[in-house]
Coordinates of C-alpha atoms and ligand atoms in Angstrom, one line a residue:
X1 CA 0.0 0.0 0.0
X2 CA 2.9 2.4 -1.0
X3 CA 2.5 3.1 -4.9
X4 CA 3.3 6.4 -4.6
X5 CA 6.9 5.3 -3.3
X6 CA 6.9 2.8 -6.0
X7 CA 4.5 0.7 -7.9
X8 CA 4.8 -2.5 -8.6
X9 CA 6.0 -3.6 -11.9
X10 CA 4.4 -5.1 -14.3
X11 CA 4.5 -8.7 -15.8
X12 CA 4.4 -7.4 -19.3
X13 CA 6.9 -4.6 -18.7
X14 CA 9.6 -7.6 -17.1
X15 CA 8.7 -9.4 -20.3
X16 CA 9.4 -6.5 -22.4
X17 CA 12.5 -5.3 -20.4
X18 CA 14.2 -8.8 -20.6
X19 CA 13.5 -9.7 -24.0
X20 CA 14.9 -5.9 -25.5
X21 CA 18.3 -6.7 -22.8
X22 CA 18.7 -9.8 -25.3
X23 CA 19.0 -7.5 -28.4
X24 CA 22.2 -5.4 -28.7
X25 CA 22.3 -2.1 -30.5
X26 CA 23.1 1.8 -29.8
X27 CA 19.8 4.0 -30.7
X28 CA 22.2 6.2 -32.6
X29 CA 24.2 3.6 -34.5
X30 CA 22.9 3.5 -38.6
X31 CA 23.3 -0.6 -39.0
X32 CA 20.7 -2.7 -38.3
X33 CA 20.9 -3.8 -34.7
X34 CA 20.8 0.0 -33.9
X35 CA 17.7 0.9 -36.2
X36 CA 16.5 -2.4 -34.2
X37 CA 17.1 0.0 -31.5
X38 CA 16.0 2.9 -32.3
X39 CA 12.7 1.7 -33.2
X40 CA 12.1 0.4 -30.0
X41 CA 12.9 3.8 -28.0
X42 CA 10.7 5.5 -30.7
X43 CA 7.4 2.8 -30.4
X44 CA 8.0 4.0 -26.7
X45 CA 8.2 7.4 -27.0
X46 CA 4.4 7.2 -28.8
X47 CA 2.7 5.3 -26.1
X48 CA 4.4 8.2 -23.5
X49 CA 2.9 11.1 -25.7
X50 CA -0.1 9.0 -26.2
X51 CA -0.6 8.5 -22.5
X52 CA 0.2 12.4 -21.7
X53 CA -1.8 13.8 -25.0
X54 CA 1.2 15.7 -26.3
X55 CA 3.4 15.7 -30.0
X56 CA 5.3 12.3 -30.1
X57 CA 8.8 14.5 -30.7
X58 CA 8.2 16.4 -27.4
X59 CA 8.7 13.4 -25.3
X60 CA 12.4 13.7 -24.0
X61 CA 13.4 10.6 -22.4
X62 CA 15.7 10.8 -19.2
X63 CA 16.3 8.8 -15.5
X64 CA 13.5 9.2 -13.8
X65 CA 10.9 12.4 -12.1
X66 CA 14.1 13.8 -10.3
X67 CA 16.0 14.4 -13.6
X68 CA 13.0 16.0 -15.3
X69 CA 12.3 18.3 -12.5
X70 CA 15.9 19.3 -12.4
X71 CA 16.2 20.0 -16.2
X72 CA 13.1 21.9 -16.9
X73 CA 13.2 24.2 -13.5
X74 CA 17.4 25.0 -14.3
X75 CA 17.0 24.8 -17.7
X76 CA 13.7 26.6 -18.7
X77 CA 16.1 29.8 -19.6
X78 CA 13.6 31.4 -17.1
X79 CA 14.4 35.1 -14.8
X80 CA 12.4 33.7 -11.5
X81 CA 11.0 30.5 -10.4
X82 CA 7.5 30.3 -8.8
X83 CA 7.2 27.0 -6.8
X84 CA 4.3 25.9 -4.9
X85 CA 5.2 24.8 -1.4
X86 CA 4.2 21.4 -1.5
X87 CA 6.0 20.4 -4.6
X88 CA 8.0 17.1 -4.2
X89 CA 11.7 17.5 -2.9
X90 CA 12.9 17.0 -5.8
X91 CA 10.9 20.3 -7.4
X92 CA 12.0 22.4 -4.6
X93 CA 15.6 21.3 -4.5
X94 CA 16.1 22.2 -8.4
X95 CA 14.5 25.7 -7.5
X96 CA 17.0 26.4 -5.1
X97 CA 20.0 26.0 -7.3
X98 CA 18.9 27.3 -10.3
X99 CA 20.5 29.9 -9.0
X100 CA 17.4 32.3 -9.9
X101 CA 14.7 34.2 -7.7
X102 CA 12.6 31.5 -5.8
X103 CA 9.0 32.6 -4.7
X104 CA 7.2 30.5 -2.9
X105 CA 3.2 29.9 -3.7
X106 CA 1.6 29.0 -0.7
X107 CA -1.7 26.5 -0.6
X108 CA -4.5 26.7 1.3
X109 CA -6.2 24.6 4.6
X110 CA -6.9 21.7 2.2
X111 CA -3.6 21.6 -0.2
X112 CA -4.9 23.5 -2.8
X113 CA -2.5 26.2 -4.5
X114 CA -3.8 29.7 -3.6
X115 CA -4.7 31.5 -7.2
X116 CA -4.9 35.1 -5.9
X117 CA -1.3 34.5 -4.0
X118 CA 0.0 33.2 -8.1
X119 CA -1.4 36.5 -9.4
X120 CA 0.7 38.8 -6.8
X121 CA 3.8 36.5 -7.2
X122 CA 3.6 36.9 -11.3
X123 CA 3.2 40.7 -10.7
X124 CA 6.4 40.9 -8.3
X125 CA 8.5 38.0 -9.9
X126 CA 11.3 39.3 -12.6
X127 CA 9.9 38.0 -15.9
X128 CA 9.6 35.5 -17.7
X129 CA 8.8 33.5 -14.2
X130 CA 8.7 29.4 -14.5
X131 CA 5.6 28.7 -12.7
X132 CA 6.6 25.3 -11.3
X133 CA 2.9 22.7 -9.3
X134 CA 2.3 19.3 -9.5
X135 CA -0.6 18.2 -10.9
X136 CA -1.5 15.0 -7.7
X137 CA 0.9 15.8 -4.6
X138 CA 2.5 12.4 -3.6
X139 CA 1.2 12.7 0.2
X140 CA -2.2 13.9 0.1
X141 CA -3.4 13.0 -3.3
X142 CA -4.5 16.7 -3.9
X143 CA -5.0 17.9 -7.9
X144 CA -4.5 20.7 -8.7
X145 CA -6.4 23.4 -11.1
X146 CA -3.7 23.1 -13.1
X147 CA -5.7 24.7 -16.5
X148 CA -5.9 27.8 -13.9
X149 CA -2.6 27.8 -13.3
X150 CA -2.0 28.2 -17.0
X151 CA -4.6 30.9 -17.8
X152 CA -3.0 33.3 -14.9
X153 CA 0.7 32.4 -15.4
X154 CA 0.2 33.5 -19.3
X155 CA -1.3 36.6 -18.6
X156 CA 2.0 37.3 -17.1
X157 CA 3.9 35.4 -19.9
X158 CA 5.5 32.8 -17.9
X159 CA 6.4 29.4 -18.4
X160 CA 4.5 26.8 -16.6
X161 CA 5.6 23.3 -15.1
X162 CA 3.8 20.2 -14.1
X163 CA 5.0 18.0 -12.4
X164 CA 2.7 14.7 -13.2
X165 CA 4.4 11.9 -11.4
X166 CA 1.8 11.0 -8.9
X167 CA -1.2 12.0 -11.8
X168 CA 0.0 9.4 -14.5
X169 CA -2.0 6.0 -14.9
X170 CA -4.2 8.0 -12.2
X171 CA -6.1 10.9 -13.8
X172 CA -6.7 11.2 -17.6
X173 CA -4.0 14.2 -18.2
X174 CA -4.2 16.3 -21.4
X175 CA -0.9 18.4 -22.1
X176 CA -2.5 20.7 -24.4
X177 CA -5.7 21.6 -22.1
X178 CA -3.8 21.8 -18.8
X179 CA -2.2 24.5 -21.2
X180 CA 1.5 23.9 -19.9
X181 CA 4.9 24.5 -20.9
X182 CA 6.9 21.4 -19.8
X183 CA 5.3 17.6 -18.1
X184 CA 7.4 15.7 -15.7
X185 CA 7.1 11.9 -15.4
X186 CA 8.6 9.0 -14.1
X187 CA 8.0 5.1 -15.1
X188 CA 8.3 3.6 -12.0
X189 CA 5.3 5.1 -10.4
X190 CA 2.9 3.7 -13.2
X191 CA 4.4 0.0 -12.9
X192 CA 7.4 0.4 -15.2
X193 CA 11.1 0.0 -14.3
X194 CA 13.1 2.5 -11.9
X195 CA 15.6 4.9 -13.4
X196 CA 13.5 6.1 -16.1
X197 CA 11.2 9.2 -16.9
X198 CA 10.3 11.8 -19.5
X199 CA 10.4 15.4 -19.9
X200 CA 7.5 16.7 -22.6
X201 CA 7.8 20.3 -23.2
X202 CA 5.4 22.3 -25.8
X203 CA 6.3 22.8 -29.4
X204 CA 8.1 25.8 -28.8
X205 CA 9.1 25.8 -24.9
X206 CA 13.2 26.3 -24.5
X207 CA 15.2 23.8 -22.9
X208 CA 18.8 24.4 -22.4
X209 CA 20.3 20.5 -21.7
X210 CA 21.0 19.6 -18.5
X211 CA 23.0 16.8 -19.6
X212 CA 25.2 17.7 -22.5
X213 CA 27.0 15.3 -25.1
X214 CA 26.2 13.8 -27.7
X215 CA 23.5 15.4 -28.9
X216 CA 20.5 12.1 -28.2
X217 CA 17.1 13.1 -27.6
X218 CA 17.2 16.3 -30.1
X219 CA 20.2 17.6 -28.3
X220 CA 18.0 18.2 -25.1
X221 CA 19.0 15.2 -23.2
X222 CA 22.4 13.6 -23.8
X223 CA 23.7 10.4 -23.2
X224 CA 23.0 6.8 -25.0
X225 CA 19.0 5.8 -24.4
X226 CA 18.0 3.2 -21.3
X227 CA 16.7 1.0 -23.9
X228 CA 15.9 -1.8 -22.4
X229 CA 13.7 0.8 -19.4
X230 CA 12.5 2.9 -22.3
X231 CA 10.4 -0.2 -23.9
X232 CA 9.7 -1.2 -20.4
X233 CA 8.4 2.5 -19.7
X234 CA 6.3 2.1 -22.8
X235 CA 4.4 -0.7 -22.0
X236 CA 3.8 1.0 -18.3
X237 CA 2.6 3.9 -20.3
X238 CA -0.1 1.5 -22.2
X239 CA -1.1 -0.4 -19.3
X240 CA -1.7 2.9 -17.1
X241 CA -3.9 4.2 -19.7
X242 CA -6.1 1.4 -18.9
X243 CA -5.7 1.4 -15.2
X244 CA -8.4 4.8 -15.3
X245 CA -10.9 2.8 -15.5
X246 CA -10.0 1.3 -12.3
X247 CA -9.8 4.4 -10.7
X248 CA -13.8 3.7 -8.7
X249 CA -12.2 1.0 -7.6
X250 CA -9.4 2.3 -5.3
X251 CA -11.9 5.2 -4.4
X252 CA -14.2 2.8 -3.0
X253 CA -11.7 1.2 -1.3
X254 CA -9.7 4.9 -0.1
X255 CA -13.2 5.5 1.2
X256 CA -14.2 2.2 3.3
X257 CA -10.4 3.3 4.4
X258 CA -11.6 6.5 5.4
X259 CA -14.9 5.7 6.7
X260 CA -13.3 2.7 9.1
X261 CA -10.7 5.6 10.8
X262 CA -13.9 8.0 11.1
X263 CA -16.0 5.1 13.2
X264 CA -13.2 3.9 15.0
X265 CA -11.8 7.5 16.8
X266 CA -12.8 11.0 17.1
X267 CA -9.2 12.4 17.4
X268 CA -8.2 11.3 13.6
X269 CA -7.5 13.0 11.0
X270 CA -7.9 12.4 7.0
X271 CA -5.7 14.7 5.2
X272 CA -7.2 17.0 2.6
X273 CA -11.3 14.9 3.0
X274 CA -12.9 17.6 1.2
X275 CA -10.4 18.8 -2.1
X276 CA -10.0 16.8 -5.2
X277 CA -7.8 13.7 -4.7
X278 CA -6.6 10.9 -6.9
X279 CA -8.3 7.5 -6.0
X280 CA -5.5 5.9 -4.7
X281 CA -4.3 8.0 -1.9
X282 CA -5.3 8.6 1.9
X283 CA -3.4 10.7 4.2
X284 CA -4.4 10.6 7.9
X285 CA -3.1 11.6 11.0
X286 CA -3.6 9.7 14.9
X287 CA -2.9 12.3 16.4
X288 CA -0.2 11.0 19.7
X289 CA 1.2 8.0 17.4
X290 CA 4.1 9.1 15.4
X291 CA 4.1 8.5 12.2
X292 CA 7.8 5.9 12.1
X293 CA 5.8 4.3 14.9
X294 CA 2.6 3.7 12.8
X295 CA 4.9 2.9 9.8
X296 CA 6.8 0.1 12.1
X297 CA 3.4 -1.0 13.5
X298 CA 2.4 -1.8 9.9
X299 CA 5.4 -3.3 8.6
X300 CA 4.8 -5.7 11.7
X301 CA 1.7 -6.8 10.1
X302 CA 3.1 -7.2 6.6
X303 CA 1.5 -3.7 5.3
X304 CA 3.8 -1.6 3.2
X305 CA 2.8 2.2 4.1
X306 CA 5.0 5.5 4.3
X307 CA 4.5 8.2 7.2
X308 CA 4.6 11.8 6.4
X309 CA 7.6 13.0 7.7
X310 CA 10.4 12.5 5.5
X311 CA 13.8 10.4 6.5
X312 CA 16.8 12.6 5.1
X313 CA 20.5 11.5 6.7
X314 CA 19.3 10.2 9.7
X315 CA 17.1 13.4 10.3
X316 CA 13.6 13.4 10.3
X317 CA 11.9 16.3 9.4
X318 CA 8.4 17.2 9.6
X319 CA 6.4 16.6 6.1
X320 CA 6.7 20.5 4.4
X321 CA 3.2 19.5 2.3
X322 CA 1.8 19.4 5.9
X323 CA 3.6 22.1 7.5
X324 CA 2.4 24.2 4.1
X325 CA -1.4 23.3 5.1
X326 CA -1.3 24.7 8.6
X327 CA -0.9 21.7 10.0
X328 CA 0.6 21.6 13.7
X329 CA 3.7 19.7 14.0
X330 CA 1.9 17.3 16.3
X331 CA -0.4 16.3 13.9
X332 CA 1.9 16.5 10.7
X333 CA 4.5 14.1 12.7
X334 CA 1.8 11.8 12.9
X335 CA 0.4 11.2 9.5
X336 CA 0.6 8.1 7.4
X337 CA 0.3 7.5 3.5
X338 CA -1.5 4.8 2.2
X339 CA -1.3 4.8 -1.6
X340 CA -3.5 1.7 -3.2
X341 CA -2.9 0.5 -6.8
X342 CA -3.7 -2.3 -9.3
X343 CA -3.1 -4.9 -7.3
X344 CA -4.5 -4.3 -3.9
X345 CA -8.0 -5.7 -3.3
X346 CA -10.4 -5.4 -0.6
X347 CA -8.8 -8.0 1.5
X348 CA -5.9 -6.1 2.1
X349 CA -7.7 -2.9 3.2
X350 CA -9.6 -4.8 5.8
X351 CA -6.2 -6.0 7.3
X352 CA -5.2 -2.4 7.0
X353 CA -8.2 -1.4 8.9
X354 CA -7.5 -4.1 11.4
X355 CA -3.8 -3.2 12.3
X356 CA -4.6 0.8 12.1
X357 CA -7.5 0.0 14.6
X358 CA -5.3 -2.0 16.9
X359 CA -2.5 0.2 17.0
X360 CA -5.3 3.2 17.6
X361 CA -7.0 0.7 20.6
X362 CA -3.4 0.3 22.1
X363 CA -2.5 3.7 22.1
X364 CA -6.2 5.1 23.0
X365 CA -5.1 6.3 26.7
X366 CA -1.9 8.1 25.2
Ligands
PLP1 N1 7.9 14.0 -8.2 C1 7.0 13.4 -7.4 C2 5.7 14.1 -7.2 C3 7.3 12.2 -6.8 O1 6.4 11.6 -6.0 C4 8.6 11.6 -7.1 C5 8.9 10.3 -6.4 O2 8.7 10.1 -5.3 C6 9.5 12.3 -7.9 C7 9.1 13.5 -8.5 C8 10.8 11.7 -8.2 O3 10.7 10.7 -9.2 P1 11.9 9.7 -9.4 O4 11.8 8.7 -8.3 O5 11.6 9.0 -10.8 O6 13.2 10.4 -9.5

């Protein structure tokens, strides 16, 4: 119950992965074994742009959401960044060493970036800004109004960023009518293999390469393709188109999730209840119980789940997507993310109920 860490990967993509390691060939060699090649990273780089709505040529291949986040935030050719405070690490790292103005856009009580805050940023930031929010946050499941986003940010004539990590597979996601600039994306969250991910950038959006070289990927991403992860991203990409339809599914079970925590206690707390939310994720807070513990207390009962705070060299630190809510520390340091996918089924959430309301029974007079 942690597919926003990572999902699990697909049969087909294995399949697909282990019969392309058999074949050798360089993408960018002329014979035959890398024309073999290439054709593979290009069949690939359809079903991306087909799962994301965009032109086929403006899928960039790279290693994973970090990479992409990093390359279009430093390398955007923008004067100012405008990052929403509950962007992934990742997002907010890149911002800081680009080295350019950083403005922070703050959300409100339930996650949700605060449009009126954008407006007074675009008027103060040196232009052109890079507008940088994530489409599904990877703790609370919030969407954002992306499409907004766009229609204020262009008034001002900045660039925007998604980054659509924790939407892909999860929310039918047109690049053209979200009305951005540049798409972050990473395999491994839609059942493909780690290490890989896409940049898609608009027609005309600049890129300066954050890797250069040899010129692959139209000279905005160098270095010889992940082959073998490419075709497995690919299938991933096909697959999770199909997975929407699944998407009542893992609401219903978020929901009888939800519900369970509500009749058992008074005192909990489910993250972000009332905004839009992708299907699969819960975030909820027992308030007393710290998060590591209620991670541990899970693990013990074979349930895979990720608590709020994040674990950075031995330091934990209080999750910022929280903090950037209004949330207390107190209740912050005691969330837990449960993220459902394609393979859970209700068996599993009623063991999850079980352990979360024996661990909330146990620690009642706390
Ligand atoms: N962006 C978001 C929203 C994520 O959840 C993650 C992974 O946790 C990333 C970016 C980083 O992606 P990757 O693991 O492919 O580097």
């Amino acid at each position: 119950m942690d597919y926003n860490a990572t999902a699990p990967i697909r049969e087909s993509v294995i399949e697909t992965v282990a019969a392309t390691m058999h074949d050798v060939g360089n993408p960018s060699s002329v014979h035959e074994a890398g024309r073999k090649a290439r054709r593979v990273v290009e069949e690939a780089r359809s079903k991306i742009a087909a799962l994301v709505g965009s032109r086929v040529r403006d899928v960039t291949f790279c290693s994973g959401g970090t990479e992409a986040n990093n390359a279009v935030i430093r390398g955007a050719g923008a004067a100012s960044v405008i990052i929403s405070a509950v962007e992934h690490d990742c997002g907010l790292a890149a911002a800081e060493l680009s080295g350019l103005p950083v403005y922070t856009l703050p959300v409100d009580g339930t996650g949700v970036v605060d449009l009126a805050a954008l407006k007074s940023l675009l008027e103060e930031a040196p232009e052109p800004a890079l507008v940088s929010v994530m489409l599904a946050n990877n703790e609370t499941g919030v969407v954002q109004p992306l499409a907004q986003v766009s229609s204020v940010a262009k008034e001002f004539g900045a660039l925007v960023h998604t980054d659509a990590v924790q939407a892909a597979g999860k929310l039918p996601i047109d690049f053209v009518s979200l009305g951005v600039d540049y798409m972050t994306l990473s395999s491994h969250k839609i059942g493909g293999p780690q290490g890989v991910g896409a940049i898609v950038t608009g027609p005309t959006s600049p890129l300066k390469p954050l890797v250069a070289g040899g010129g692959q990927e139209l000279g905005r991403r160098s270095g010889t393709e992940n082959v073998a992860g490419i075709a497995g991203f690919g299938v991933a990409a096909l697959e999770a188109l199909e997975d929407l339809v699944g998407a009542d599914r893992l609401a219903g079970m978020r929901d009888r999730f939800e519900d369970a925590v509500k009749q058992s206690s008074n005192d909990a707390v489910i993250i972000s209840a009332d905004a839009q939310r992708t299907a699969n994720t819960s975030c909820v807070a027992m308030p007393g119980v710290k998060g590591e513990t209620q991670v541990m207390h899970f693990d013990l009962n074979g349930i895979c789940v990720s608590s709020g705070s994040a674990c950075s060299s031995g330091k934990v630190k209080v999750s910022h997507v929280l903090s950037a809510m209004g949330y207390p520390a107190d209740v912050a340091d005691a969330s837990i993310r449960v993220s459902l996918g394609r393979l859970t089924t209700d068996a599993d959430v009623e063991k999850l109920i079980a352990a979360w309301r024996s661990l909330y029974e146990r620690t009642a007079k706390r």
